Short mmCIF file of N, CA and C in Angstrom, two decimals:
data_model
loop_
_atom_site.label_atom_id
_atom_site.label_comp_id
_atom_site.label_asym_id
_atom_site.label_seq_id
_atom_site.Cartn_x
_atom_site.Cartn_y
_atom_site.Cartn_z
N MET A 18 46.56 -234.19 -39.85
CA MET A 18 46.29 -232.82 -39.70
C MET A 18 47.18 -231.98 -40.59
N SER A 19 48.40 -232.38 -40.64
CA SER A 19 49.41 -231.61 -41.43
C SER A 19 49.03 -231.62 -42.90
N ALA A 20 48.54 -232.74 -43.41
CA ALA A 20 48.10 -232.79 -44.83
C ALA A 20 46.98 -231.85 -45.11
N ARG A 21 46.02 -231.76 -44.18
CA ARG A 21 44.88 -230.86 -44.33
C ARG A 21 45.32 -229.39 -44.34
N LEU A 22 46.26 -229.08 -43.46
CA LEU A 22 46.80 -227.68 -43.42
C LEU A 22 47.55 -227.39 -44.70
N ASP A 23 48.33 -228.37 -45.18
CA ASP A 23 49.12 -228.20 -46.41
C ASP A 23 48.20 -227.91 -47.58
N SER A 24 47.06 -228.62 -47.65
CA SER A 24 46.13 -228.42 -48.74
C SER A 24 45.48 -227.04 -48.74
N ALA A 25 45.41 -226.42 -47.51
CA ALA A 25 44.82 -225.10 -47.42
C ALA A 25 45.85 -223.99 -47.58
N GLN A 26 47.11 -224.36 -47.70
CA GLN A 26 48.19 -223.35 -47.75
C GLN A 26 48.00 -222.29 -48.86
N PRO A 27 47.69 -222.65 -50.09
CA PRO A 27 47.52 -221.59 -51.12
C PRO A 27 46.44 -220.57 -50.77
N TYR A 28 45.37 -221.05 -50.10
CA TYR A 28 44.30 -220.14 -49.72
C TYR A 28 44.72 -219.22 -48.59
N ALA A 29 45.47 -219.77 -47.63
CA ALA A 29 45.97 -218.93 -46.55
C ALA A 29 46.96 -217.89 -47.05
N ILE A 30 47.82 -218.27 -47.97
CA ILE A 30 48.77 -217.31 -48.57
C ILE A 30 48.02 -216.23 -49.39
N GLY A 31 46.99 -216.71 -50.12
CA GLY A 31 46.22 -215.70 -50.87
C GLY A 31 45.51 -214.72 -50.00
N LEU A 32 44.91 -215.16 -48.90
CA LEU A 32 44.27 -214.24 -47.98
C LEU A 32 45.28 -213.32 -47.31
N PHE A 33 46.42 -213.87 -46.96
CA PHE A 33 47.52 -213.08 -46.35
C PHE A 33 47.91 -212.00 -47.31
N ARG A 34 48.14 -212.34 -48.60
CA ARG A 34 48.52 -211.41 -49.60
C ARG A 34 47.50 -210.27 -49.77
N ILE A 35 46.22 -210.63 -49.80
CA ILE A 35 45.18 -209.63 -49.96
C ILE A 35 45.17 -208.64 -48.80
N VAL A 36 45.27 -209.13 -47.57
CA VAL A 36 45.17 -208.26 -46.43
C VAL A 36 46.41 -207.37 -46.36
N VAL A 37 47.60 -207.93 -46.55
CA VAL A 37 48.83 -207.16 -46.46
C VAL A 37 48.86 -206.10 -47.58
N GLY A 38 48.51 -206.50 -48.78
CA GLY A 38 48.43 -205.54 -49.92
C GLY A 38 47.43 -204.43 -49.68
N LEU A 39 46.25 -204.77 -49.12
CA LEU A 39 45.26 -203.73 -48.89
C LEU A 39 45.75 -202.73 -47.81
N LEU A 40 46.31 -203.25 -46.75
CA LEU A 40 46.82 -202.35 -45.71
C LEU A 40 47.92 -201.46 -46.23
N PHE A 41 48.80 -201.98 -47.04
CA PHE A 41 49.90 -201.23 -47.59
C PHE A 41 49.38 -200.16 -48.54
N ALA A 42 48.42 -200.50 -49.39
CA ALA A 42 47.86 -199.56 -50.34
C ALA A 42 47.10 -198.42 -49.59
N CYS A 43 46.45 -198.79 -48.47
CA CYS A 43 45.73 -197.77 -47.68
C CYS A 43 46.72 -196.76 -47.08
N HIS A 44 47.87 -197.28 -46.67
CA HIS A 44 48.92 -196.42 -46.11
C HIS A 44 49.42 -195.41 -47.18
N GLY A 45 49.58 -195.89 -48.40
CA GLY A 45 49.99 -195.01 -49.52
C GLY A 45 48.91 -194.00 -49.84
N ALA A 46 47.64 -194.46 -49.88
CA ALA A 46 46.54 -193.54 -50.18
C ALA A 46 46.39 -192.47 -49.15
N ALA A 47 46.59 -192.81 -47.91
CA ALA A 47 46.51 -191.82 -46.83
C ALA A 47 47.59 -190.76 -47.00
N SER A 48 48.81 -191.16 -47.37
CA SER A 48 49.88 -190.21 -47.53
C SER A 48 49.71 -189.34 -48.79
N LEU A 49 49.18 -189.94 -49.86
CA LEU A 49 49.10 -189.17 -51.11
C LEU A 49 47.85 -188.31 -51.20
N PHE A 50 46.69 -188.83 -50.65
CA PHE A 50 45.42 -188.13 -50.87
C PHE A 50 44.79 -187.62 -49.63
N GLY A 51 45.37 -187.89 -48.48
CA GLY A 51 44.83 -187.36 -47.21
C GLY A 51 43.59 -188.10 -46.71
N VAL A 52 43.32 -189.30 -47.27
CA VAL A 52 42.19 -190.07 -46.82
C VAL A 52 42.63 -190.91 -45.63
N LEU A 53 41.66 -191.48 -44.91
CA LEU A 53 41.91 -192.39 -43.79
C LEU A 53 42.83 -191.79 -42.74
N GLY A 54 42.69 -190.53 -42.53
CA GLY A 54 43.50 -189.84 -41.51
C GLY A 54 44.68 -189.07 -42.03
N GLY A 55 45.08 -189.31 -43.24
CA GLY A 55 46.13 -188.52 -43.86
C GLY A 55 47.51 -188.96 -43.51
N ALA A 56 48.50 -188.20 -43.99
CA ALA A 56 49.88 -188.57 -43.86
C ALA A 56 50.38 -188.52 -42.43
N SER A 57 49.86 -187.60 -41.67
CA SER A 57 50.30 -187.46 -40.29
C SER A 57 49.49 -188.22 -39.31
N GLY A 58 48.62 -189.10 -39.81
CA GLY A 58 47.83 -189.95 -38.87
C GLY A 58 46.70 -189.24 -38.16
N GLY A 59 45.99 -188.37 -38.83
CA GLY A 59 44.87 -187.78 -38.19
C GLY A 59 44.49 -186.39 -38.64
N ASP A 60 45.44 -185.66 -39.19
CA ASP A 60 45.17 -184.28 -39.59
C ASP A 60 44.69 -184.18 -41.04
N GLY A 61 44.65 -185.28 -41.78
CA GLY A 61 44.20 -185.25 -43.17
C GLY A 61 45.22 -184.66 -44.10
N GLY A 62 46.46 -184.47 -43.66
CA GLY A 62 47.49 -183.92 -44.53
C GLY A 62 48.02 -184.88 -45.55
N THR A 63 48.69 -184.34 -46.55
CA THR A 63 49.31 -185.13 -47.59
C THR A 63 50.81 -184.81 -47.65
N ILE A 64 51.51 -185.64 -48.40
CA ILE A 64 52.91 -185.44 -48.61
C ILE A 64 53.08 -184.63 -49.91
N ASP A 65 53.90 -183.62 -49.90
CA ASP A 65 54.12 -182.79 -51.12
C ASP A 65 54.69 -183.67 -52.22
N ALA A 66 54.12 -183.48 -53.45
CA ALA A 66 54.58 -184.28 -54.60
C ALA A 66 56.06 -184.14 -54.89
N GLY A 67 56.70 -185.26 -55.06
CA GLY A 67 58.12 -185.27 -55.42
C GLY A 67 59.10 -185.17 -54.32
N THR A 68 58.63 -185.05 -53.05
CA THR A 68 59.56 -184.98 -51.96
C THR A 68 60.19 -186.33 -51.64
N TRP A 69 61.51 -186.33 -51.39
CA TRP A 69 62.25 -187.53 -51.10
C TRP A 69 62.33 -187.73 -49.59
N PRO A 70 62.18 -188.86 -49.12
CA PRO A 70 61.76 -190.14 -49.70
C PRO A 70 60.24 -190.38 -49.58
N GLY A 71 59.52 -189.54 -48.79
CA GLY A 71 58.16 -189.74 -48.42
C GLY A 71 57.18 -189.93 -49.60
N TRP A 72 57.25 -189.06 -50.57
CA TRP A 72 56.28 -189.14 -51.68
C TRP A 72 56.53 -190.38 -52.51
N TYR A 73 57.78 -190.70 -52.76
CA TYR A 73 58.12 -191.93 -53.55
C TYR A 73 57.72 -193.16 -52.80
N ALA A 74 57.93 -193.17 -51.46
CA ALA A 74 57.50 -194.30 -50.67
C ALA A 74 55.98 -194.45 -50.73
N ALA A 75 55.25 -193.37 -50.69
CA ALA A 75 53.75 -193.42 -50.76
C ALA A 75 53.33 -193.98 -52.09
N VAL A 76 53.98 -193.61 -53.17
CA VAL A 76 53.62 -194.13 -54.49
C VAL A 76 53.88 -195.68 -54.53
N ILE A 77 55.03 -196.05 -54.01
CA ILE A 77 55.34 -197.48 -53.94
C ILE A 77 54.29 -198.24 -53.08
N GLN A 78 53.90 -197.61 -52.00
CA GLN A 78 52.90 -198.22 -51.11
C GLN A 78 51.57 -198.38 -51.86
N LEU A 79 51.10 -197.32 -52.55
CA LEU A 79 49.81 -197.35 -53.22
C LEU A 79 49.84 -198.35 -54.39
N VAL A 80 50.80 -198.21 -55.26
CA VAL A 80 50.88 -199.06 -56.44
C VAL A 80 51.28 -200.49 -56.07
N GLY A 81 52.34 -200.63 -55.29
CA GLY A 81 52.81 -201.95 -54.91
C GLY A 81 51.74 -202.67 -54.08
N GLY A 82 51.13 -202.02 -53.16
CA GLY A 82 50.06 -202.62 -52.35
C GLY A 82 48.89 -203.07 -53.20
N GLY A 83 48.53 -202.28 -54.15
CA GLY A 83 47.41 -202.61 -55.06
C GLY A 83 47.78 -203.84 -55.91
N LEU A 84 48.96 -203.89 -56.44
CA LEU A 84 49.41 -205.04 -57.25
C LEU A 84 49.46 -206.28 -56.40
N VAL A 85 50.01 -206.20 -55.24
CA VAL A 85 50.06 -207.36 -54.34
C VAL A 85 48.71 -207.81 -53.95
N MET A 86 47.82 -206.88 -53.62
CA MET A 86 46.44 -207.23 -53.24
C MET A 86 45.74 -207.99 -54.36
N LEU A 87 45.94 -207.52 -55.62
CA LEU A 87 45.29 -208.17 -56.73
C LEU A 87 46.03 -209.46 -57.14
N GLY A 88 47.25 -209.65 -56.70
CA GLY A 88 48.05 -210.80 -57.08
C GLY A 88 48.53 -210.65 -58.54
N LEU A 89 48.90 -209.49 -58.91
CA LEU A 89 49.36 -209.20 -60.27
C LEU A 89 50.82 -208.73 -60.22
N GLY A 90 51.70 -209.57 -60.69
CA GLY A 90 53.13 -209.27 -60.58
C GLY A 90 53.58 -209.29 -59.14
N THR A 91 53.02 -210.26 -58.42
CA THR A 91 53.17 -210.29 -56.98
C THR A 91 54.61 -210.33 -56.52
N ARG A 92 55.39 -211.20 -57.08
CA ARG A 92 56.78 -211.34 -56.64
C ARG A 92 57.62 -210.08 -56.82
N ALA A 93 57.49 -209.49 -58.00
CA ALA A 93 58.24 -208.23 -58.29
C ALA A 93 57.76 -207.09 -57.40
N ALA A 94 56.40 -206.91 -57.32
CA ALA A 94 55.85 -205.86 -56.51
C ALA A 94 56.23 -206.03 -55.03
N ALA A 95 56.17 -207.26 -54.54
CA ALA A 95 56.52 -207.54 -53.16
C ALA A 95 58.00 -207.31 -52.89
N PHE A 96 58.86 -207.59 -53.86
CA PHE A 96 60.29 -207.33 -53.74
C PHE A 96 60.57 -205.87 -53.61
N ILE A 97 59.96 -205.04 -54.44
CA ILE A 97 60.18 -203.58 -54.38
C ILE A 97 59.58 -203.02 -53.06
N ALA A 98 58.39 -203.52 -52.68
CA ALA A 98 57.77 -203.05 -51.45
C ALA A 98 58.59 -203.45 -50.24
N SER A 99 59.15 -204.63 -50.24
CA SER A 99 59.99 -205.08 -49.12
C SER A 99 61.25 -204.21 -48.99
N GLY A 100 61.82 -203.92 -50.15
CA GLY A 100 63.04 -203.09 -50.16
C GLY A 100 62.74 -201.66 -49.65
N SER A 101 61.62 -201.14 -50.06
CA SER A 101 61.23 -199.77 -49.61
C SER A 101 61.00 -199.74 -48.13
N MET A 102 60.48 -200.82 -47.58
CA MET A 102 60.26 -200.83 -46.14
C MET A 102 61.57 -201.10 -45.36
N ALA A 103 62.48 -201.83 -45.96
CA ALA A 103 63.80 -202.02 -45.31
C ALA A 103 64.50 -200.63 -45.29
N TYR A 104 64.42 -199.91 -46.40
CA TYR A 104 64.99 -198.56 -46.44
C TYR A 104 64.36 -197.66 -45.39
N ALA A 105 63.03 -197.72 -45.27
CA ALA A 105 62.31 -196.91 -44.29
C ALA A 105 62.76 -197.24 -42.87
N TYR A 106 62.94 -198.55 -42.61
CA TYR A 106 63.33 -198.88 -41.24
C TYR A 106 64.76 -198.42 -40.97
N PHE A 107 65.70 -198.75 -41.84
CA PHE A 107 67.11 -198.47 -41.54
C PHE A 107 67.45 -197.02 -41.70
N ASP A 108 66.78 -196.26 -42.59
CA ASP A 108 67.16 -194.87 -42.75
C ASP A 108 66.33 -193.92 -41.91
N VAL A 109 65.09 -194.23 -41.66
CA VAL A 109 64.20 -193.34 -40.97
C VAL A 109 64.08 -193.73 -39.47
N HIS A 110 63.84 -194.99 -39.20
CA HIS A 110 63.54 -195.37 -37.83
C HIS A 110 64.76 -195.83 -37.02
N GLN A 111 65.59 -196.65 -37.55
CA GLN A 111 66.69 -197.25 -36.81
C GLN A 111 67.67 -196.24 -36.22
N PRO A 112 67.94 -195.10 -36.87
CA PRO A 112 68.87 -194.10 -36.26
C PRO A 112 68.35 -193.53 -34.92
N MET A 113 67.06 -193.60 -34.69
CA MET A 113 66.47 -193.10 -33.42
C MET A 113 66.71 -194.03 -32.23
N ALA A 114 66.69 -195.31 -32.54
CA ALA A 114 66.91 -196.37 -31.48
C ALA A 114 67.01 -197.72 -32.20
N LEU A 115 67.57 -198.69 -31.52
CA LEU A 115 67.81 -200.02 -32.11
C LEU A 115 66.55 -200.81 -32.35
N TRP A 116 65.67 -200.87 -31.34
CA TRP A 116 64.51 -201.76 -31.39
C TRP A 116 63.30 -201.06 -32.01
N PRO A 117 62.52 -201.78 -32.83
CA PRO A 117 61.33 -201.18 -33.45
C PRO A 117 60.33 -200.59 -32.45
N LEU A 118 60.20 -201.20 -31.28
CA LEU A 118 59.26 -200.64 -30.28
C LEU A 118 59.75 -199.29 -29.77
N GLU A 119 61.08 -199.06 -29.81
CA GLU A 119 61.62 -197.80 -29.33
C GLU A 119 61.61 -196.72 -30.42
N ASN A 120 61.74 -197.13 -31.68
CA ASN A 120 61.90 -196.13 -32.74
C ASN A 120 60.65 -195.95 -33.63
N GLY A 121 59.58 -196.64 -33.32
CA GLY A 121 58.34 -196.51 -34.12
C GLY A 121 58.37 -197.21 -35.45
N GLY A 122 59.29 -198.15 -35.61
CA GLY A 122 59.44 -198.82 -36.88
C GLY A 122 58.78 -200.18 -36.99
N GLU A 123 57.82 -200.49 -36.14
CA GLU A 123 57.19 -201.81 -36.18
C GLU A 123 56.51 -202.07 -37.49
N ALA A 124 55.75 -201.08 -38.00
CA ALA A 124 55.05 -201.30 -39.26
C ALA A 124 56.02 -201.50 -40.44
N SER A 125 57.10 -200.74 -40.46
CA SER A 125 58.09 -200.90 -41.53
C SER A 125 58.67 -202.28 -41.46
N ALA A 126 59.09 -202.74 -40.29
CA ALA A 126 59.70 -204.04 -40.12
C ALA A 126 58.74 -205.14 -40.53
N MET A 127 57.49 -205.06 -40.05
CA MET A 127 56.50 -206.09 -40.37
C MET A 127 56.20 -206.12 -41.83
N PHE A 128 55.99 -204.97 -42.48
CA PHE A 128 55.70 -204.95 -43.90
C PHE A 128 56.91 -205.50 -44.68
N CYS A 129 58.12 -205.13 -44.28
CA CYS A 129 59.30 -205.63 -44.94
C CYS A 129 59.36 -207.17 -44.97
N TRP A 130 59.16 -207.78 -43.82
CA TRP A 130 59.23 -209.23 -43.74
C TRP A 130 58.04 -209.91 -44.39
N ALA A 131 56.84 -209.30 -44.27
CA ALA A 131 55.67 -209.89 -44.93
C ALA A 131 55.81 -209.91 -46.44
N PHE A 132 56.31 -208.80 -47.00
CA PHE A 132 56.51 -208.78 -48.46
C PHE A 132 57.64 -209.69 -48.87
N LEU A 133 58.71 -209.79 -48.10
CA LEU A 133 59.77 -210.73 -48.43
C LEU A 133 59.24 -212.16 -48.44
N LEU A 134 58.36 -212.51 -47.55
CA LEU A 134 57.77 -213.84 -47.56
C LEU A 134 56.99 -214.04 -48.89
N LEU A 135 56.25 -213.03 -49.35
CA LEU A 135 55.48 -213.16 -50.57
C LEU A 135 56.38 -213.29 -51.79
N VAL A 136 57.59 -212.70 -51.71
CA VAL A 136 58.54 -212.91 -52.84
C VAL A 136 58.80 -214.39 -53.02
N PHE A 137 58.94 -215.12 -51.93
CA PHE A 137 59.29 -216.55 -52.02
C PHE A 137 58.08 -217.46 -52.18
N THR A 138 56.90 -217.06 -51.65
CA THR A 138 55.74 -217.96 -51.79
C THR A 138 54.91 -217.69 -53.01
N GLY A 139 55.00 -216.51 -53.61
CA GLY A 139 54.12 -216.14 -54.71
C GLY A 139 52.77 -215.71 -54.22
N SER A 140 51.82 -215.61 -55.15
CA SER A 140 50.54 -215.01 -54.82
C SER A 140 49.56 -215.91 -54.14
N GLY A 141 49.80 -217.22 -54.12
CA GLY A 141 48.84 -218.15 -53.51
C GLY A 141 47.56 -218.16 -54.33
N ALA A 142 46.44 -218.55 -53.68
CA ALA A 142 45.17 -218.62 -54.33
C ALA A 142 44.63 -217.18 -54.56
N PHE A 143 43.64 -217.09 -55.43
CA PHE A 143 42.85 -215.84 -55.64
C PHE A 143 43.64 -214.77 -56.38
N GLY A 144 44.81 -215.04 -56.90
CA GLY A 144 45.59 -214.00 -57.51
C GLY A 144 45.37 -213.97 -59.04
N LEU A 145 45.49 -212.79 -59.59
CA LEU A 145 45.44 -212.65 -61.06
C LEU A 145 46.58 -213.32 -61.75
N ASP A 146 47.73 -213.42 -61.09
CA ASP A 146 48.84 -214.14 -61.65
C ASP A 146 48.46 -215.55 -62.13
N ARG A 147 47.77 -216.27 -61.23
CA ARG A 147 47.31 -217.62 -61.55
C ARG A 147 46.31 -217.62 -62.68
N LEU A 148 45.41 -216.66 -62.72
CA LEU A 148 44.42 -216.62 -63.76
C LEU A 148 45.11 -216.46 -65.12
N PHE A 149 46.04 -215.52 -65.23
CA PHE A 149 46.73 -215.30 -66.48
C PHE A 149 47.65 -216.46 -66.85
N ALA A 150 48.21 -217.12 -65.87
CA ALA A 150 49.07 -218.27 -66.16
C ALA A 150 48.22 -219.43 -66.71
N LYS A 151 47.02 -219.59 -66.19
CA LYS A 151 46.14 -220.66 -66.74
C LYS A 151 45.72 -220.38 -68.14
N ARG A 152 45.42 -219.09 -68.44
CA ARG A 152 45.01 -218.72 -69.79
C ARG A 152 46.11 -218.92 -70.82
N SER A 153 47.36 -218.62 -70.41
CA SER A 153 48.46 -218.75 -71.34
C SER A 153 49.02 -220.16 -71.40
N GLY A 154 48.55 -221.04 -70.52
CA GLY A 154 48.99 -222.44 -70.53
C GLY A 154 50.33 -222.63 -69.83
N THR A 155 50.77 -221.63 -69.03
CA THR A 155 52.07 -221.81 -68.39
C THR A 155 51.90 -222.15 -66.91
N ALA A 156 50.69 -222.56 -66.55
CA ALA A 156 50.47 -222.91 -65.13
C ALA A 156 51.25 -224.17 -64.77
N GLU A 157 51.76 -224.20 -63.58
CA GLU A 157 52.55 -225.33 -63.13
C GLU A 157 51.62 -226.49 -62.83
N PRO A 158 51.91 -227.71 -63.29
CA PRO A 158 51.05 -228.85 -62.99
C PRO A 158 50.92 -229.07 -61.45
N ALA A 159 49.72 -229.49 -61.06
CA ALA A 159 49.46 -229.70 -59.63
C ALA A 159 50.40 -230.72 -59.05
N ALA A 160 50.79 -231.71 -59.80
CA ALA A 160 51.64 -232.80 -59.27
C ALA A 160 53.04 -232.25 -58.90
N ARG A 161 53.48 -231.19 -59.52
CA ARG A 161 54.83 -230.67 -59.23
C ARG A 161 54.84 -229.61 -58.07
N LYS A 162 53.62 -229.18 -57.65
CA LYS A 162 53.55 -228.23 -56.55
C LYS A 162 53.77 -228.97 -55.24
N THR A 163 54.58 -228.36 -54.41
CA THR A 163 54.79 -228.92 -53.07
C THR A 163 54.56 -227.82 -52.06
N PRO A 164 54.08 -228.20 -50.87
CA PRO A 164 53.94 -227.17 -49.81
C PRO A 164 55.23 -226.50 -49.44
N VAL A 165 55.10 -225.26 -48.94
CA VAL A 165 56.29 -224.50 -48.59
C VAL A 165 56.91 -225.04 -47.28
N ALA A 166 56.06 -225.65 -46.42
CA ALA A 166 56.57 -226.12 -45.13
C ALA A 166 57.66 -227.18 -45.33
N ALA A 167 58.59 -227.19 -44.41
CA ALA A 167 59.70 -228.15 -44.48
C ALA A 167 59.30 -229.51 -43.94
#
């Protein structure tokens, strides 16, 4: 059973990357353009351009989420996205209370750790990173790939 699950691992990581990237990009689009409920979660509002840290976080969410979703520059985009969510948690949420359930920082904490995981796993299947690597001849041979599981 373990061998079958290991063989499906790139596809599971690829689907995980697509879903996390899409959700993150939607969060940024809501804040920047007022779609999907808007910045305040229902009033259709947006964040004023250039305001710190909200507008910059929304740009990172939209661009970083889109790149992660497409699997293009996944590790770098995920690293920046993870850092922005760590900042959001510790600067915005954690001063209100210690635990994410108490301070409203569940999404920030989950996105932070999800993106950090993608930094180490890469894009998995279905990513443009792999497509470009195959075209340039820099793809890693299948014999050298090992599952992430210990």
